[in-house]
mmCIF file of C-alpha atoms and ligand atoms in Angstrom:
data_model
loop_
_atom_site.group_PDB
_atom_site.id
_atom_site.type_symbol
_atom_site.label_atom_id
_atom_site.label_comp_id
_atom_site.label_asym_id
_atom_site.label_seq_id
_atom_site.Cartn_x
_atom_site.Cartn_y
_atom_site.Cartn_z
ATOM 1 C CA UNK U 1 -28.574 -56.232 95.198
ATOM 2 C CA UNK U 2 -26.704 -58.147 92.213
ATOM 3 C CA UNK U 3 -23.198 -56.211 93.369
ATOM 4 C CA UNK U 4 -22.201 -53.664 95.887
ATOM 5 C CA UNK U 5 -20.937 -50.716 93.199
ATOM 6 C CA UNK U 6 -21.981 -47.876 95.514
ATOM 7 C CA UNK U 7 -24.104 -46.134 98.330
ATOM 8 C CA UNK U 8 -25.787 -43.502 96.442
ATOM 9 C CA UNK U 9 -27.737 -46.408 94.497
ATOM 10 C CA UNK U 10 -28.499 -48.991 96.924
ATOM 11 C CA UNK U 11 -31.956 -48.723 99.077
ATOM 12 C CA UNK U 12 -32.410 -47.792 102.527
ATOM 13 C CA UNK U 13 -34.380 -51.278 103.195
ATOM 14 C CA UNK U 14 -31.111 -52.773 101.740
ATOM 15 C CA UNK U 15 -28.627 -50.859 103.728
ATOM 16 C CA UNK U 16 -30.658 -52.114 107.297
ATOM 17 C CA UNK U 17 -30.424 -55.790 105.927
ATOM 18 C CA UNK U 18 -26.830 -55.555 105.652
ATOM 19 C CA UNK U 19 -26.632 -54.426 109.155
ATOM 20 C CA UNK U 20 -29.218 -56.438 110.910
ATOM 21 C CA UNK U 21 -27.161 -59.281 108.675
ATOM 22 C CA UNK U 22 -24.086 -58.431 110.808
ATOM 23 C CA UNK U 23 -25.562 -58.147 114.270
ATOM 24 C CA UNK U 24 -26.375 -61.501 113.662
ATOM 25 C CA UNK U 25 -22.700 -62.450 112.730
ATOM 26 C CA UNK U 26 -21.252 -60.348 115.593
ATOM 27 C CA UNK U 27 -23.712 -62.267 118.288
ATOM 28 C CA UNK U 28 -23.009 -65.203 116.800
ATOM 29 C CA UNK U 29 -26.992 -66.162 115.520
ATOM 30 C CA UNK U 30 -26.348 -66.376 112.158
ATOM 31 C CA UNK U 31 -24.289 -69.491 110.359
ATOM 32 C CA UNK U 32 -22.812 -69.028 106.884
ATOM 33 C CA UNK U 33 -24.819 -69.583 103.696
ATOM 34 C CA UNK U 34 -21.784 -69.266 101.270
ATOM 35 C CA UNK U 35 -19.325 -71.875 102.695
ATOM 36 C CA UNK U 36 -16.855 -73.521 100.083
ATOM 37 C CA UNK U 37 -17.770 -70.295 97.442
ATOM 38 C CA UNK U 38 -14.449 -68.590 96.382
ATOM 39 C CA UNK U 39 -13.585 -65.059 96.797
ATOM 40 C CA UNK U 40 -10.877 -62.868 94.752
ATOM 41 C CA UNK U 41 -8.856 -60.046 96.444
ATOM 42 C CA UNK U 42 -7.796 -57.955 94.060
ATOM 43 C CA UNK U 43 -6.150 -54.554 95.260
ATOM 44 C CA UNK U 44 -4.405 -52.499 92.550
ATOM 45 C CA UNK U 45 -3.776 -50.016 95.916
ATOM 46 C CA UNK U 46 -2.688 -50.607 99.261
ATOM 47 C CA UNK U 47 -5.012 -51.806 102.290
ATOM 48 C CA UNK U 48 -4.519 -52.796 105.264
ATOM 49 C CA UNK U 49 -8.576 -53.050 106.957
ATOM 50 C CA UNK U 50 -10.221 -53.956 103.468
ATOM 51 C CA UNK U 51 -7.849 -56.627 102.253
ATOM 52 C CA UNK U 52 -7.767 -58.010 105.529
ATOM 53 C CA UNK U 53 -11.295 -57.778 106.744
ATOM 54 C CA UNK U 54 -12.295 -59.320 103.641
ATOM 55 C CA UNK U 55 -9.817 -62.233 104.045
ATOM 56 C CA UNK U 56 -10.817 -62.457 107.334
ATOM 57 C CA UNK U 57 -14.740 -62.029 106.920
ATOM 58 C CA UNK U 58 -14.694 -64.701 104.117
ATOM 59 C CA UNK U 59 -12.498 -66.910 106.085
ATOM 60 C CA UNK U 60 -15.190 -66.661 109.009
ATOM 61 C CA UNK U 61 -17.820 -67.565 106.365
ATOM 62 C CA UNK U 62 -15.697 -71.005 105.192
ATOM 63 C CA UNK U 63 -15.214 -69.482 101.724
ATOM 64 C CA UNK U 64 -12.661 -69.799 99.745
ATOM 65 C CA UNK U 65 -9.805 -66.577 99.135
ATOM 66 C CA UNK U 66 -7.630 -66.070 96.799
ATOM 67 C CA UNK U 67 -5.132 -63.000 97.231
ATOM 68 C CA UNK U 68 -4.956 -61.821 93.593
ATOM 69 C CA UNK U 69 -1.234 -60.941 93.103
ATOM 70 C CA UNK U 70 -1.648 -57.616 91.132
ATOM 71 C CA UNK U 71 2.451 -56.836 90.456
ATOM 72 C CA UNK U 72 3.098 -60.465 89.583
ATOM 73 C CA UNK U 73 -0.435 -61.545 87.542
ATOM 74 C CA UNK U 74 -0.522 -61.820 83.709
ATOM 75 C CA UNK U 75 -1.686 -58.298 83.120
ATOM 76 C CA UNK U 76 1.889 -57.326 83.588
ATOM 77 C CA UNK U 77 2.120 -59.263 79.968
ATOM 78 C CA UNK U 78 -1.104 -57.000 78.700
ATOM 79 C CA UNK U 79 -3.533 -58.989 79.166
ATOM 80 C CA UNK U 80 -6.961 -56.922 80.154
ATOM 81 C CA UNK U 81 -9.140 -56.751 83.142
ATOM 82 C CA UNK U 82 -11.846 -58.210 80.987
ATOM 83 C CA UNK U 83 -9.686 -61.428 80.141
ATOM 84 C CA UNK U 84 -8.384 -61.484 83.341
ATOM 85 C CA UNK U 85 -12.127 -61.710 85.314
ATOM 86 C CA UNK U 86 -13.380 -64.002 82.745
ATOM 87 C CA UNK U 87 -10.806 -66.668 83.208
ATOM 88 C CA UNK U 88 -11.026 -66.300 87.535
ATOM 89 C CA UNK U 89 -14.501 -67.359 87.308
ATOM 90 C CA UNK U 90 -13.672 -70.423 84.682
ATOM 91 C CA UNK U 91 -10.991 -71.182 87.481
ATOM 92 C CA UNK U 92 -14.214 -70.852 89.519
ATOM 93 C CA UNK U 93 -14.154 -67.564 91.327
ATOM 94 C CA UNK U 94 -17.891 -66.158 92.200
ATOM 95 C CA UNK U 95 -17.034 -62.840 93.858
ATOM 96 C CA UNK U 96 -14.593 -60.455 93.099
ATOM 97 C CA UNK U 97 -13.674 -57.540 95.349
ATOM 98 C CA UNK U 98 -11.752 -54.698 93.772
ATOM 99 C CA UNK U 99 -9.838 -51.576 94.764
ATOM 100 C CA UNK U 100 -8.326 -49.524 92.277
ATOM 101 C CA UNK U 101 -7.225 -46.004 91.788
ATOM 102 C CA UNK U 102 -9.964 -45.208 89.423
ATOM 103 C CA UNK U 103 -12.948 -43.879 89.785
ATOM 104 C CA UNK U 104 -16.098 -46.110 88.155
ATOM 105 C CA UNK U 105 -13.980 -49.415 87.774
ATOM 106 C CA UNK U 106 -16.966 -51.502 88.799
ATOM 107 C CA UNK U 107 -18.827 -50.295 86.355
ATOM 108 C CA UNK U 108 -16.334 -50.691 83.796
ATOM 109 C CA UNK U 109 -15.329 -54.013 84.483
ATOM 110 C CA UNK U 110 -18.980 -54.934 84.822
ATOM 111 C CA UNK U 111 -20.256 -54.154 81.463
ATOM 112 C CA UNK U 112 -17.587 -55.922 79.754
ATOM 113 C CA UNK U 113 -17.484 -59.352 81.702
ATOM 114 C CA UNK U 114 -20.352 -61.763 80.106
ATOM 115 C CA UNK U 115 -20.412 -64.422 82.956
ATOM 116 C CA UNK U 116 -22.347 -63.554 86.294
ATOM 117 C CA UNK U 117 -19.674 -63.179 88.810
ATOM 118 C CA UNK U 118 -20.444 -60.724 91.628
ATOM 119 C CA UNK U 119 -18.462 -57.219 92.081
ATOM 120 C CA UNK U 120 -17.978 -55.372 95.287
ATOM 121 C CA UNK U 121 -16.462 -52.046 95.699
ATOM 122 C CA UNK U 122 -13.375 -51.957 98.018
ATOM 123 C CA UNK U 123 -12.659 -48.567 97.329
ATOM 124 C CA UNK U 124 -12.639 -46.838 93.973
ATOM 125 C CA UNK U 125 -10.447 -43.332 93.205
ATOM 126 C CA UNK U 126 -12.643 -40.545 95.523
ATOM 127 C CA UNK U 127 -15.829 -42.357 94.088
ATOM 128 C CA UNK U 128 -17.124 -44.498 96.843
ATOM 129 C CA UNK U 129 -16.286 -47.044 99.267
ATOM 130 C CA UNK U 130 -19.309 -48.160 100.096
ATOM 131 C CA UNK U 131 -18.319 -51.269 102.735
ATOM 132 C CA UNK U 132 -16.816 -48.502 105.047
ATOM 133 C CA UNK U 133 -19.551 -46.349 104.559
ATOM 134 C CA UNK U 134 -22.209 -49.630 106.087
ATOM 135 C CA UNK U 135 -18.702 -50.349 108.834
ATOM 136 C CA UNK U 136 -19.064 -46.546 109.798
ATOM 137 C CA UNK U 137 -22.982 -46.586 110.044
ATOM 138 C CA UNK U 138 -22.990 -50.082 112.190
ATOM 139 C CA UNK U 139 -20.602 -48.754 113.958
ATOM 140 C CA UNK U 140 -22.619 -45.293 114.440
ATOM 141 C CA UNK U 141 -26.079 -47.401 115.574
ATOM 142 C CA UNK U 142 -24.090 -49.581 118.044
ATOM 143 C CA UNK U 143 -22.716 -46.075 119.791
ATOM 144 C CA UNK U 144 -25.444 -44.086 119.538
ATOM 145 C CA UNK U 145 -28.412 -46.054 119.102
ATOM 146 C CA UNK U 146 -29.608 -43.871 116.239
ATOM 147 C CA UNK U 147 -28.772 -41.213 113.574
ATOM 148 C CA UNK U 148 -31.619 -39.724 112.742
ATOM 149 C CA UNK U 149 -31.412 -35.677 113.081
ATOM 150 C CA UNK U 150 -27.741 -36.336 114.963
ATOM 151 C CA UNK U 151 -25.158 -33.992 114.025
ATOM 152 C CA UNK U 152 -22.518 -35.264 112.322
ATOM 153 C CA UNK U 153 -19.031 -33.336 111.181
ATOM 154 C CA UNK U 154 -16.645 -34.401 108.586
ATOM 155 C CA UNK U 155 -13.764 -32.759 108.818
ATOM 156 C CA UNK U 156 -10.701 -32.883 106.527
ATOM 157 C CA UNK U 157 -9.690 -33.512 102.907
ATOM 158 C CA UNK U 158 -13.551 -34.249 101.793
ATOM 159 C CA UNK U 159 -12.345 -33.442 98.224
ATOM 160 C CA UNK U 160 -10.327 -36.432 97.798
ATOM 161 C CA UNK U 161 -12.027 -38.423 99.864
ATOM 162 C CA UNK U 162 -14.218 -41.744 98.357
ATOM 163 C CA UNK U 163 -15.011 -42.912 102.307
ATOM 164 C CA UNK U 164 -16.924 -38.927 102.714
ATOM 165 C CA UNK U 165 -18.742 -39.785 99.607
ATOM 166 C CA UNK U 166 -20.146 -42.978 100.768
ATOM 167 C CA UNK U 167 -20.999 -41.783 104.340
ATOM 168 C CA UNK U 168 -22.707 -38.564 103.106
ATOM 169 C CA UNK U 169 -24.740 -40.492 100.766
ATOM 170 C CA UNK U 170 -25.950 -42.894 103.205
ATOM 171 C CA UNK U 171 -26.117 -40.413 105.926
ATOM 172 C CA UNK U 172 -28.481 -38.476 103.847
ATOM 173 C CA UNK U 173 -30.769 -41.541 103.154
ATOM 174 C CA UNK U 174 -31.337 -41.876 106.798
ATOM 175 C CA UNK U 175 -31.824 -37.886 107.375
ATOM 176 C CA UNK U 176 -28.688 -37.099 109.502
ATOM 177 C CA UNK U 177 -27.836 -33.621 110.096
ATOM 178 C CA UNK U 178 -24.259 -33.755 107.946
ATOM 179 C CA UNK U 179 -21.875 -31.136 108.657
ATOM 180 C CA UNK U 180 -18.108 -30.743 106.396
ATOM 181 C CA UNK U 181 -15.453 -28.645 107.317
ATOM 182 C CA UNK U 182 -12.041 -28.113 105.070
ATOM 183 C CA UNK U 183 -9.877 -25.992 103.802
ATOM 184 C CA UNK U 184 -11.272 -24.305 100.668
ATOM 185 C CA UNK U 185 -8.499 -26.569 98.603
ATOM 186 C CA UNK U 186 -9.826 -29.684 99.749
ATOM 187 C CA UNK U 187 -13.409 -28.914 99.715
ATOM 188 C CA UNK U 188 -15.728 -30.358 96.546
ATOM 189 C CA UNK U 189 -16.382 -28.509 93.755
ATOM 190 C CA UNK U 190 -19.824 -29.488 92.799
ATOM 191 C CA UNK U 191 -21.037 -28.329 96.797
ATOM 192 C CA UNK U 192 -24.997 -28.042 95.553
ATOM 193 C CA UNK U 193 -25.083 -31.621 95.092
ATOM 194 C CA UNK U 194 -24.855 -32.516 98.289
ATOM 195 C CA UNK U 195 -27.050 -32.029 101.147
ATOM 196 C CA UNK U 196 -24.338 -30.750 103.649
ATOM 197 C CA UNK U 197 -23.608 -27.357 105.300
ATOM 198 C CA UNK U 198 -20.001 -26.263 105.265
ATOM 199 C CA UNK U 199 -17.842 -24.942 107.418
ATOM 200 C CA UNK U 200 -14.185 -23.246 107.297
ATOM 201 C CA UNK U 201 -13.597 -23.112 110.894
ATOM 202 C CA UNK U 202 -13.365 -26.341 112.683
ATOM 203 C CA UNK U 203 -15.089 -25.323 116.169
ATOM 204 C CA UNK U 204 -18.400 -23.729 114.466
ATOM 205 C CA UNK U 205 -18.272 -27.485 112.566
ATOM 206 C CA UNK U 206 -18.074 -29.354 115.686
ATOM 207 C CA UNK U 207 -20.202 -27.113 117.983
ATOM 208 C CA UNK U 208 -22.641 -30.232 119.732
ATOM 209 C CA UNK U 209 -21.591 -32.389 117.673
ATOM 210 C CA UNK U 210 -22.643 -36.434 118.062
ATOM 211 C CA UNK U 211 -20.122 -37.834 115.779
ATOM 212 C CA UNK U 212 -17.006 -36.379 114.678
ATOM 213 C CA UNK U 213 -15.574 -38.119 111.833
ATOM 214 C CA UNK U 214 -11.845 -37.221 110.750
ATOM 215 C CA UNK U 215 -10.854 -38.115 107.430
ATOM 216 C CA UNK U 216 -6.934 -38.773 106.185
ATOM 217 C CA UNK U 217 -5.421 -35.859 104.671
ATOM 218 C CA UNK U 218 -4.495 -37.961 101.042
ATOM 219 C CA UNK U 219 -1.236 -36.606 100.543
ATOM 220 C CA UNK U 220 -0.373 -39.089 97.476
ATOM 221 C CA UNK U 221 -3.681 -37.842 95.769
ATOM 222 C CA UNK U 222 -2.483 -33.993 96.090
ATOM 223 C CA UNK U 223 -1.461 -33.604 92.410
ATOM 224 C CA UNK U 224 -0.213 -30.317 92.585
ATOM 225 C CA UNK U 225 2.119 -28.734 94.925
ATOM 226 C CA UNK U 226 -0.384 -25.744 95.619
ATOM 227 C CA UNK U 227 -1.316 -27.022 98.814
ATOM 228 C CA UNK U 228 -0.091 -25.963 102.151
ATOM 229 C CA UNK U 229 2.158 -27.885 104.071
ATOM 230 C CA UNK U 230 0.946 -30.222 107.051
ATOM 231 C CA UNK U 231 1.816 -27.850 109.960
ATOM 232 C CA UNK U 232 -0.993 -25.144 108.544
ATOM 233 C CA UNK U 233 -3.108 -27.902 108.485
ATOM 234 C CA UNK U 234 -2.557 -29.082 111.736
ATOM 235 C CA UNK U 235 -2.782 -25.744 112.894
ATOM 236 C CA UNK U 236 -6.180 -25.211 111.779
ATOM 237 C CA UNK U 237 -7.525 -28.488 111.418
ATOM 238 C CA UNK U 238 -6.034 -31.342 113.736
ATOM 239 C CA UNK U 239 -8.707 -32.861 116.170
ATOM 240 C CA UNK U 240 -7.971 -33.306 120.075
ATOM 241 C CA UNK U 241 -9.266 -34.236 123.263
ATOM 242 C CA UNK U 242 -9.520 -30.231 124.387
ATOM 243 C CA UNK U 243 -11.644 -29.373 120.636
ATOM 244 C CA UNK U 244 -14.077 -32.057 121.727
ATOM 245 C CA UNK U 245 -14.163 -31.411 124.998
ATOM 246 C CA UNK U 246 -15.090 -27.773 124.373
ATOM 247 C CA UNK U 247 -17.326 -27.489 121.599
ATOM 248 C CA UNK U 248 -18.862 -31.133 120.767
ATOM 249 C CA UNK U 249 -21.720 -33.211 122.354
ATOM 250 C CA UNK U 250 -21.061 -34.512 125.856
ATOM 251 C CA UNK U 251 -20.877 -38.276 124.452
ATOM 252 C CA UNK U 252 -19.805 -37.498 121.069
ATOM 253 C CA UNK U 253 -17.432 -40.072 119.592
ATOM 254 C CA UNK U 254 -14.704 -39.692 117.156
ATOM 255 C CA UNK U 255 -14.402 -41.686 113.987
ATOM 256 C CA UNK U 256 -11.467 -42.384 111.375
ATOM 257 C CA UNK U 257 -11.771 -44.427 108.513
ATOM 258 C CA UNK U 258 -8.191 -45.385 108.549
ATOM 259 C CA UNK U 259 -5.049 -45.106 108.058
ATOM 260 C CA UNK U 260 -4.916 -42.160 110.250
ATOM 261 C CA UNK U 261 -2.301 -39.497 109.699
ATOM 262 C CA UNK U 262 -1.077 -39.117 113.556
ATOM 263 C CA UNK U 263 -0.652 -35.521 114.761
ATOM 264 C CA UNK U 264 -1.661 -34.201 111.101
ATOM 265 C CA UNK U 265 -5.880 -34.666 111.633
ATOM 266 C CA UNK U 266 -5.998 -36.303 114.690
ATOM 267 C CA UNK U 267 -3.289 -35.951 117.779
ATOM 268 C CA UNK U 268 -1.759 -39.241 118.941
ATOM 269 C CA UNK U 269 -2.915 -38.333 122.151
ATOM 270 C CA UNK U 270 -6.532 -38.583 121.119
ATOM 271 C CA UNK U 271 -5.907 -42.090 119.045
ATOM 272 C CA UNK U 272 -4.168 -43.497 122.363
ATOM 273 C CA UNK U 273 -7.492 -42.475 124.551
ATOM 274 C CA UNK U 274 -10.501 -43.584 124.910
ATOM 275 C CA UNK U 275 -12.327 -41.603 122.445
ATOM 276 C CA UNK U 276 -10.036 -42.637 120.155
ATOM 277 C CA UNK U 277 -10.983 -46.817 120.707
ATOM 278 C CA UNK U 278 -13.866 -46.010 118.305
ATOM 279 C CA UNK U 279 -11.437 -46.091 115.454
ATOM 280 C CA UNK U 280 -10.415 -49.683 116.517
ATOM 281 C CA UNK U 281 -14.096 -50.394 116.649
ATOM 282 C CA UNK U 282 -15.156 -49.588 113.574
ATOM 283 C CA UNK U 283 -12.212 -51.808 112.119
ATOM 284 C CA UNK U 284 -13.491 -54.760 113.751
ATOM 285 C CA UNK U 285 -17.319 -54.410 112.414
ATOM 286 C CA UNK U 286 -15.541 -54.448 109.341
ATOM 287 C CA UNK U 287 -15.254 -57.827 110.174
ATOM 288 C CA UNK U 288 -18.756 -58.513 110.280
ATOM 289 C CA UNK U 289 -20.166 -55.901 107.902
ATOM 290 C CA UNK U 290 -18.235 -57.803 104.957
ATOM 291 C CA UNK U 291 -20.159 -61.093 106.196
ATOM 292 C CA UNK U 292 -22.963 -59.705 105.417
ATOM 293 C CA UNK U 293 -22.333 -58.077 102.225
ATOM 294 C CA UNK U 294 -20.537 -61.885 100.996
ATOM 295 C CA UNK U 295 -23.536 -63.780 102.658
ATOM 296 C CA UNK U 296 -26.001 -61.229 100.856
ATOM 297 C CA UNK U 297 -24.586 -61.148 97.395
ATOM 298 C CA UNK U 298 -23.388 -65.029 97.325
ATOM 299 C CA UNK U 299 -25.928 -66.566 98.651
ATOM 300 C CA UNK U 300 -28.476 -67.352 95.771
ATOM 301 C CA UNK U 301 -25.945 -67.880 93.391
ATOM 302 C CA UNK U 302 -25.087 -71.211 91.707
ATOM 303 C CA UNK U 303 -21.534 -72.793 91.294
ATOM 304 C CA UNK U 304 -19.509 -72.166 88.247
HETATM 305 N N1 CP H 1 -10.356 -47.496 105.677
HETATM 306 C C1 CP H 1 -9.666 -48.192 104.760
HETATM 307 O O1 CP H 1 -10.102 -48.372 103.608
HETATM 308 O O2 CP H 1 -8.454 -48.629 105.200
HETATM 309 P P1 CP H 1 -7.434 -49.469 104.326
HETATM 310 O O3 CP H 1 -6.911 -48.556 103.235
HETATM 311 O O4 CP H 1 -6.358 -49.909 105.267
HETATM 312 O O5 CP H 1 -8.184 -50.622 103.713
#
């Protein structure tokens, strides 16, 4: 692993590194390989567990962080993305974590840079974001022990959604039974190329269920005003205690990638519980999850 672009393309052997990387960090076995290395924070949308997770994660690691200043950085004169990663890593920046609204900007931004700084993923458009996908899935192993043939529902606006993408691509790899349920407006389009039953009705979806994972209904990515308004979602969609209680798995837990929309996909009640502490959870292994991606990635490479 050179950067961390996406799920779909990284290995399975390379996905259990990662995590095995941050047990380590989370026990405290492991001691930082990348200290004095400096990262860049660059996020052209808003965050609140990335951005800080990151900071936090790279702090932990005795790294270097610089909080790229999107609104206030020379690219308000015109100056490109190219230019603008080319002269960080002269200033001596090694790894560069992006979120922006559109979809492939790793990609992009890699095959015009010439100098080998390091790109990671912190969310791109409804591609992929693939550290929440490995937060989600350490998160997953420390609850359940194992996900292999578990059935797991995503319910909500998977259409939109880069976090589903990431999860359903890595859930596959490691052969969990992968459920979606959404309204037909919020569903993909391309539903052959994934290896996921669907469901319209919310209860069928989380009938036994092991892990229910509710994703944020992405109001600012609704383009169009064809879509219903958030009290017929709630109606048929919103996920409480008495859902879980009466159709899912006896220990399921309940997942949110964050922010969650309260009493739209999930009730408050449920988020103020004790099913709902998961979601707090899975936050903090962000913590230690981004160790191990920096540690990974930085680790054999030279100073500027
Ligand atoms: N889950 C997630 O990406 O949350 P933030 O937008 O707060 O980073």
């Amino acid at each position: 692993m050179k950067h961390l672009i996406d799920i779909q393309s990284i290995s399975k052997e390379d996905i259990l590194n990662i995590i095995n990387l941050a047990r380590e960090f989370k026990n405290g076995a492991k001691k930082s390989d990348v200290a004095q290395k400096t990262l860049a924070l660059m996020f052209y949308e808003n965050s609140t567990r990335t951005r800080c997770s990151f900071e936090i994660a790279a702090k932990k690691l005795q790294m270097n962080v610089i909080n790229f200043d999107t609104l206030h950085s020379s690219m308000s004169k015109g100056e490109s993305l190219k230019d603008t990663m080319e002269n960080l890593y002269f200033l001596g920046v090694n790894a560069v974590v992006i979120r922006h609204g559109y979809s492939g900007i790793i990609n992009n931004v890699l095959s015009q840079v010439k100098y080998p700084m390091i790109f990671i993923n912190g969310g791109d458009g409804t591609h992929e974001h693939p550290t929440q996908a490995l937060l989600d899935f350490y998160t997953m192993l420390e609850k359940t022990g194992g996900i292999e043939n578990k059935k797991v529902a995503i319910i909500g606006d998977v259409l939109h959604s880069r976090v589903a993408k990431s999860n359903i691509h890595l859930l596959s790899k490691f052969n969990a039974d992968i459920h979606l349920c959404a309204p037909a407006y919020l569903q993909f389009e391309n539903t052959e190329a994934f290896n996921v039953k669907y469901h319209s009705d919310i209860k069928s979806a989380v009938e036994g269920a092991n892990i229910v994972m509710a994703l944020r209904v992405q109001n600012e990515r609704h383009e169009t005003d064809g879509y219903p308004d958030s009290s017929e979602y709630k109606r048929l969609y919103e996920i409480d205690t008495d859902l879980l209680k009466r159709y899912a798995a006896k220990d399921v837990i309940l997942m949110h990638p964050g922010p969650a929309n309260r009493n739209i996909e999930v009730s408050s009640e449920i988020l103020d519980n004790k099913l709902g502490t998961t979601i707090l959870e899975q936050a903090q292994n962000g913590v230690y999850v981004r160790m191990a991606v920096l540690n990974t990635l930085l680790k054999e490479r030279k100073e500027v």
